[in-house]
C-alpha cells in the first residue's frame, strides 16, 4: 500500500541520515570521546618511567587509559601514590623526597575510580608504602554526575568483589547494582552523543577549522619548560595546566570564584543534601583494606578558593562542604 511504501522510505532515509551522522562523528570525533590510541597511552607511560615531562596538545587526555597502561608496566617502580581528582593533581614528588612517588589523580574522580586504581595496584602483588587519598566532598554524593570513570569499570567491579567481606551484604548488592546501572547509562549516553546533532555541529566546526576529516589528534613531546602554553603531564603524574590558565589577573580569578559560588549547581553537588551511607561504608572498607596490607594512608583535604568557599557557606546547598 502507498502509505507503507512511504513509511519504509522515511525509515530508510532516517537510517541513512543516522549512519552518516554517526560515521562523521566517529571519524572526526572533535573531543576525542570515542577513540583512544592505546599506543599513545603506552608512550606516555614509558615517558613517565623514563623521567620525562610531556607537553600534550590536540585533544582530551584520557588519563584513565594512561593509568591502566602505567600500572600494568612491569617496570612500575613507585611505592608512594596518590588518588583523587584534579584538586589532587598538584601533589608532586618533592613532597616525598625519600620515596618514588606517582600521582594517579584523575579528572572528575570519584570512589569508583579509587577502586579501579586500587585493583590495578593489587595486581602487582607489592602493596604501596603509602597512599594519599584526595577526599573531595562530592565523592560521597550519590547523585554526582561524573561519568569519566567508565574505562576503569572492569577493575572497579573486581575490587568491589574483593572488598565485599568488609561490607554489609545489602550495601554490597546496592553498590553492585548502582555501578552496573550507571555503567549502562554511560554507554547509552555515549551512543546517543555519537548520533547527536550538537556533536555533529562540533564535528563540522572541526572540519571547517582544519579543512580535513581528522578530529582530535593528541600529540606529546618532551619538555623541560614548566611555563609551556600546553598542558604538561609531569613524570611524577602531576599536571601543570597551560600557562594561560595559571597566570591570570587577580580580578579575573576573583570573578571566576564569585561566579562559581553563584552557579545554580556546584560542581558534582547535584541534589547533595547528605553523605551517602553506602559510599561512606565503601570508602572506609577501602581504607581498612589498604591498612591491612601495611599501607599508610594520608587523607588530603584540598581547599576551595576562599571567595568560592565563603559564597558556598552562605547557601544551604553548599554547607555539605563543611
PDB file of C-alpha atoms in Angstrom, residues 77-82 98-102 121-122 125-133 290-298:
ATOM      1  CA  UNK A  77      58.696   1.447  40.442  1.00  0.00           C
ATOM      2  CA  UNK A  78      56.507   3.728  42.569  1.00  0.00           C
ATOM      3  CA  UNK A  79      55.917   2.933  46.245  1.00  0.00           C
ATOM      4  CA  UNK A  80      54.043   6.113  47.253  1.00  0.00           C
ATOM      5  CA  UNK A  81      50.990   7.077  45.198  1.00  0.00           C
ATOM      6  CA  UNK A  82      48.050   9.429  45.348  1.00  0.00           C
ATOM      7  CA  UNK A  98      62.747   9.699  50.190  1.00  0.00           C
ATOM      8  CA  UNK A  99      60.248   7.782  48.074  1.00  0.00           C
ATOM      9  CA  UNK A 100      59.352   7.046  44.470  1.00  0.00           C
ATOM     10  CA  UNK A 101      56.098   8.935  44.056  1.00  0.00           C
ATOM     11  CA  UNK A 102      53.446   8.916  41.331  1.00  0.00           C
ATOM     12  CA  UNK A 121      47.898  -1.707  42.352  1.00  0.00           C
ATOM     13  CA  UNK A 122      46.854  -5.016  43.911  1.00  0.00           C
ATOM     14  CA  UNK A 125      51.369  -8.062  44.484  1.00  0.00           C
ATOM     15  CA  UNK A 126      53.530  -5.395  46.153  1.00  0.00           C
ATOM     16  CA  UNK A 127      51.352  -3.014  48.195  1.00  0.00           C
ATOM     17  CA  UNK A 128      52.368   0.652  48.104  1.00  0.00           C
ATOM     18  CA  UNK A 129      54.117   2.015  51.176  1.00  0.00           C
ATOM     19  CA  UNK A 130      51.750   4.994  51.294  1.00  0.00           C
ATOM     20  CA  UNK A 131      48.564   6.089  49.529  1.00  0.00           C
ATOM     21  CA  UNK A 132      47.440   9.722  49.646  1.00  0.00           C
ATOM     22  CA  UNK A 133      43.674   9.927  49.098  1.00  0.00           C
ATOM     23  CA  UNK A 290      44.832  -0.833  52.363  1.00  0.00           C
ATOM     24  CA  UNK A 291      45.848  -0.539  56.004  1.00  0.00           C
ATOM     25  CA  UNK A 292      45.547  -4.302  56.438  1.00  0.00           C
ATOM     26  CA  UNK A 293      48.190  -4.745  53.721  1.00  0.00           C
ATOM     27  CA  UNK A 294      50.576  -2.455  55.627  1.00  0.00           C
ATOM     28  CA  UNK A 295      49.947   0.680  53.568  1.00  0.00           C
ATOM     29  CA  UNK A 296      49.994   4.030  55.347  1.00  0.00           C
ATOM     30  CA  UNK A 297      47.003   6.236  54.496  1.00  0.00           C
ATOM     31  CA  UNK A 298      47.059  10.029  54.260  1.00  0.00           C
TER      32      UNK A 298
END
